[in-house]
Tab-separated table of C-alpha atoms in Angstrom:
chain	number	residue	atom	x	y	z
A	27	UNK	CA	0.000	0.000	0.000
A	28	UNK	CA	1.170	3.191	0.046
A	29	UNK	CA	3.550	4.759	2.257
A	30	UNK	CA	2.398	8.345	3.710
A	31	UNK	CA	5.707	9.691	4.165
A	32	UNK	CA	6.758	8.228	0.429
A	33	UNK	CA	3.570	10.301	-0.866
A	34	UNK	CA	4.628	13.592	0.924
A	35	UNK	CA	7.749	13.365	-0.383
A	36	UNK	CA	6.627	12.156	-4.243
A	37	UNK	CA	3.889	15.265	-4.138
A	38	UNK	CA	7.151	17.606	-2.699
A	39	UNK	CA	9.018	17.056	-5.929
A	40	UNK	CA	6.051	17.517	-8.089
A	41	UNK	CA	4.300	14.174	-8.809
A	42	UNK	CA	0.783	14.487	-8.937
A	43	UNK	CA	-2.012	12.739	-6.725
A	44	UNK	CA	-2.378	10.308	-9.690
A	45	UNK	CA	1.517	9.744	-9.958
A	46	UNK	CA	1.380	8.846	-6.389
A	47	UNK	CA	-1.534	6.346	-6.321
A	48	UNK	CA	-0.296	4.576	-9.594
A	49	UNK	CA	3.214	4.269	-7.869
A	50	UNK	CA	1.849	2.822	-4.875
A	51	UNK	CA	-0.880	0.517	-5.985
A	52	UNK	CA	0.205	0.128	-9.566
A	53	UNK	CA	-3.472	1.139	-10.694
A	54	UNK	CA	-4.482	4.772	-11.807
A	55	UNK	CA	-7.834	6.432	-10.537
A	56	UNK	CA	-11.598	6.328	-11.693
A	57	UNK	CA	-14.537	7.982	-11.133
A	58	UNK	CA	-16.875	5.598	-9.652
A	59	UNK	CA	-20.359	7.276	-10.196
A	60	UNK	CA	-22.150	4.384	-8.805
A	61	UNK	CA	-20.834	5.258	-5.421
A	62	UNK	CA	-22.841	5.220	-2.725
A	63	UNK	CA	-24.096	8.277	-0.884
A	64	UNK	CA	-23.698	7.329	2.982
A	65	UNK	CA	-21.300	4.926	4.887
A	66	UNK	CA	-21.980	2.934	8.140
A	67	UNK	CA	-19.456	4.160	10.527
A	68	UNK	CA	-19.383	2.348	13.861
A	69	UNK	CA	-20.814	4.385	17.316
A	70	UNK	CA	-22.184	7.147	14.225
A	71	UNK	CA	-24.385	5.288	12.318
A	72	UNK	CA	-24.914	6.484	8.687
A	73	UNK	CA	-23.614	9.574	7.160
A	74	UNK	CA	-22.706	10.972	4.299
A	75	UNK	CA	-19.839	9.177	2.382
A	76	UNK	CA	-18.216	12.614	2.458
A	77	UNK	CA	-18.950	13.939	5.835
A	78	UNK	CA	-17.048	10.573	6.899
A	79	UNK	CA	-13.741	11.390	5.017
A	80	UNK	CA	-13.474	14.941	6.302
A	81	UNK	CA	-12.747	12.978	9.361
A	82	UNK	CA	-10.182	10.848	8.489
A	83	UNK	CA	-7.379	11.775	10.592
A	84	UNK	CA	-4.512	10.343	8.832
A	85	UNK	CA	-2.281	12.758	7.242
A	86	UNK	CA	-1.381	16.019	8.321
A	87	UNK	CA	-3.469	18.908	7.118
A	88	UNK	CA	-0.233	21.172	6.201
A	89	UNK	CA	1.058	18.261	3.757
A	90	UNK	CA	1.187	19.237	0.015
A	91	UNK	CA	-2.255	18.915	-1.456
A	92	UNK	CA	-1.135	16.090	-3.508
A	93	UNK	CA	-0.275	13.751	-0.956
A	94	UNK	CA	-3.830	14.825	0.580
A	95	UNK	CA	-5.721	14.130	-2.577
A	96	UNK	CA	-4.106	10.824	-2.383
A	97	UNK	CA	-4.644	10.280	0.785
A	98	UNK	CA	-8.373	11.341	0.710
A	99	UNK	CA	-8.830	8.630	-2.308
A	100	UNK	CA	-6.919	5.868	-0.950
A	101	UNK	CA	-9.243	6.617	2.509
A	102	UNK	CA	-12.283	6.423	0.110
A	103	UNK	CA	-11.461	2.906	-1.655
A	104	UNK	CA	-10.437	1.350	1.730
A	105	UNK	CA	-14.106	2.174	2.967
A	106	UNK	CA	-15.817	1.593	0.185
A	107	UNK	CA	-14.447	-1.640	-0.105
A	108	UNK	CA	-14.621	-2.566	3.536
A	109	UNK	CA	-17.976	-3.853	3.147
A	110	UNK	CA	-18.934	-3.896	6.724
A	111	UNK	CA	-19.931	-0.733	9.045
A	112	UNK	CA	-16.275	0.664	9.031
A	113	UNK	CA	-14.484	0.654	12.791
A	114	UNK	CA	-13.279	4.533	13.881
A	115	UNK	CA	-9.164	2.950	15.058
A	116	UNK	CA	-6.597	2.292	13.305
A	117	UNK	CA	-7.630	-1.268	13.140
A	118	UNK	CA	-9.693	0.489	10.054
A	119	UNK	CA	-9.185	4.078	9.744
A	120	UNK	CA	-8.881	6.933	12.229
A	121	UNK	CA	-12.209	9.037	12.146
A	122	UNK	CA	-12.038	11.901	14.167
A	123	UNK	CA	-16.126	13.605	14.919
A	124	UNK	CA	-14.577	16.932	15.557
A	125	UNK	CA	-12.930	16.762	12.196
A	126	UNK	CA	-15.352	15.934	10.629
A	127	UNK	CA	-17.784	18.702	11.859
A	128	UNK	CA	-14.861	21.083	11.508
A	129	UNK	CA	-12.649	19.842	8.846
A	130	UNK	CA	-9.316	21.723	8.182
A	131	UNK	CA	-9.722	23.745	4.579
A	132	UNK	CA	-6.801	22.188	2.451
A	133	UNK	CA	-8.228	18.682	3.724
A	134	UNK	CA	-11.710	19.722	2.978
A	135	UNK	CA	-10.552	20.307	-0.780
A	136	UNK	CA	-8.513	17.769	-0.935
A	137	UNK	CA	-11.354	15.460	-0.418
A	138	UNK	CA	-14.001	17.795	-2.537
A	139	UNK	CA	-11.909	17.998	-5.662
A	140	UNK	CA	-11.763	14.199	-5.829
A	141	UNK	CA	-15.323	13.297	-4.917
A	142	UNK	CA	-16.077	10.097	-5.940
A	143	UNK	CA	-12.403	8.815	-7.353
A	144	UNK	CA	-11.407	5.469	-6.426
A	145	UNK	CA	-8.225	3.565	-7.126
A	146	UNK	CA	-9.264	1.435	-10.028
A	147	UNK	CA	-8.426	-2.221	-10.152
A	148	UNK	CA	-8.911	-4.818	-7.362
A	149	UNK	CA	-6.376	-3.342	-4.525
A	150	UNK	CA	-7.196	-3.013	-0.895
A	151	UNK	CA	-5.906	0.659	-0.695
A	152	UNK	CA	-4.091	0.107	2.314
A	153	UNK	CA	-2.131	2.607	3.571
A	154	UNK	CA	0.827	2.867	6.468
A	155	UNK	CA	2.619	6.205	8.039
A	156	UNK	CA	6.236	4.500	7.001
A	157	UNK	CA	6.884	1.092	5.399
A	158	UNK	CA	10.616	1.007	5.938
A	159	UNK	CA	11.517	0.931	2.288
A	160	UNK	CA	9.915	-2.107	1.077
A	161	UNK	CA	6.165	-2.266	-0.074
A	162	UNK	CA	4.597	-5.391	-0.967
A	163	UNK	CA	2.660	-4.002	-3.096
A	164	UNK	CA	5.717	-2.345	-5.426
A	165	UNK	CA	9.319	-3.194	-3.784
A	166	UNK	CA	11.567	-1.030	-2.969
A	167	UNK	CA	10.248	2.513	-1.990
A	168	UNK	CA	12.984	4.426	-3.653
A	169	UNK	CA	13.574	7.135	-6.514
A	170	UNK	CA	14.495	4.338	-8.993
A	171	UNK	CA	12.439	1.577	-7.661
A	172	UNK	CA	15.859	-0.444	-6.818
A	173	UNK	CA	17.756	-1.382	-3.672
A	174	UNK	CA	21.409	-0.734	-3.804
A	175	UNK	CA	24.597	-0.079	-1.362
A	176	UNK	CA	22.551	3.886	-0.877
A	177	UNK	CA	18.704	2.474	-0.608
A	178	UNK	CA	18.255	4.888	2.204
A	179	UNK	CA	19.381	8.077	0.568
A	180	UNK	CA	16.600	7.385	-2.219
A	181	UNK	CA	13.951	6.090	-0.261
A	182	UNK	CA	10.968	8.431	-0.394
A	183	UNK	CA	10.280	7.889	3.136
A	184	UNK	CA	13.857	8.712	4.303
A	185	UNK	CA	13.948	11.950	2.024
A	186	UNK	CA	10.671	13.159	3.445
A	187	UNK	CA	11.801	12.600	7.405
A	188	UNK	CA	10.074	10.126	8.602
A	189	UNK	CA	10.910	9.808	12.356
A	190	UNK	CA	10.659	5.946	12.456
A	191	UNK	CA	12.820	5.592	9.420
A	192	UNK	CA	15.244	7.175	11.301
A	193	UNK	CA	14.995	6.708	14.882
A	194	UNK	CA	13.379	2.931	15.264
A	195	UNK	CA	16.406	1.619	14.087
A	196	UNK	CA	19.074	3.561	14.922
A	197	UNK	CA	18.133	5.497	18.761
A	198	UNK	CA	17.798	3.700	22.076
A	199	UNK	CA	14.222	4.804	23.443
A	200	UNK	CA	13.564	6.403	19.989
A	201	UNK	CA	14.903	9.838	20.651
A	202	UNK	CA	17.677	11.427	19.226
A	203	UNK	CA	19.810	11.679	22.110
A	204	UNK	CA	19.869	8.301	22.692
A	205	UNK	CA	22.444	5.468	22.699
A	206	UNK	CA	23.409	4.953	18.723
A	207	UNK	CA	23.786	1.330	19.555
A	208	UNK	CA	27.635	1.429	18.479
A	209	UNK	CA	26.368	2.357	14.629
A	210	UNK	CA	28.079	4.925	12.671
A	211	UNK	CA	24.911	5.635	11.047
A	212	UNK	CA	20.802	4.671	11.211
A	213	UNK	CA	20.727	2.770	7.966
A	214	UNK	CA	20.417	-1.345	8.077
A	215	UNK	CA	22.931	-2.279	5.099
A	216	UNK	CA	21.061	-4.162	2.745
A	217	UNK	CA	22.043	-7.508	4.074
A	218	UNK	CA	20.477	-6.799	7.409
A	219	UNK	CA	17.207	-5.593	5.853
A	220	UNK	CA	16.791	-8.383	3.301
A	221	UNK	CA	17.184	-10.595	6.518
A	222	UNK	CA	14.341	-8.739	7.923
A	223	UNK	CA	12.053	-8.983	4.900
């Protein structure tokens, strides 16, 4: 799925909303006019389809509104495919009331100017803050799509400043004054990470 950091990044340098969802799910974006109106959202009941995604407290507001739009359609095809009343956690997706009643302008747009786009094919649209450089859905996370001796210096994630890219595996108690765990550096070589994978 994609990686929310890799999109902030991706929309950063230019690539549009459509550039990012085609990178991360290797499927572009439709219109689905067919879409329902209203969504079952657990302790709401049912609401408008796009009442519910001015809630979804994902992404940061302040990110580019590419990485937003995105966001906002990958959000829409994982609840319009969940097929159930959709859970408010992350087990699902974060939906935030307050939002929702209230919902920050550039995320408001973001979910306005793609009304009704899906991501076309048959993908799950998951999503995660930081993969770690490797998606199952693509590979490697990087500029050129390949691992290498420098992975981390191209990986979308890394450029954009993820804190878990950089301080899960490198600072004790995840904070940057802590132990370095006799590295040099944060970065698993390659060996290391293809042992995790």
């Amino acid at each position: 799925g994609m990686s929310q950091y890799g999109a902030k990044k991706q929309a950063e340098n230019g690539k549009s909303y459509k550039d990012i969802i085609q990178w991360y799910y290797g499927h572009g974006v439709k219109k689905d006019d067919g879409m329902a109106d209203t969504i079952e959202v657990q302790g709401h009941g049912s609401m408008s389809f796009q009442k519910y995604l001015y809630g979804i407290a994902e992404m940061p507001s302040s990110w580019n509104s590419e990485a937003l739009k995105a966001q906002a359609i990958a959000a829409r095809t994982y609840a319009k495919r969940s097929g159930k009343p959709i859970c408010t956690t992350e087990a699902c997706q974060v939906f935030n009331k307050g939002k929702s009643d209230n919902p920050p302008e550039s995320w408001k747009s973001a979910v306005d100017s793609t009304e009704k786009e899906i991501i076309d094919g048959d993908v799950s649209a998951q999503y995660s803050s930081t993969a770690g450089g490797y998606l199952n859905t693509r590979g490697w996370d990087t500029t050129d799509g390949a691992s290498g001796d420098n992975w981390t210096s191209k990986s979308w994630e890394s450029m954009a400043g993820s804190p878990w890219f950089y301080k899960s595996w490198y600072r004790s108690g995840y904070s940057s004054s802590g132990a370095n765990c006799g590295r040099a550096h944060p970065w698993l070589s390659q060996e290391e990470f293809a042992d995790i994978i």
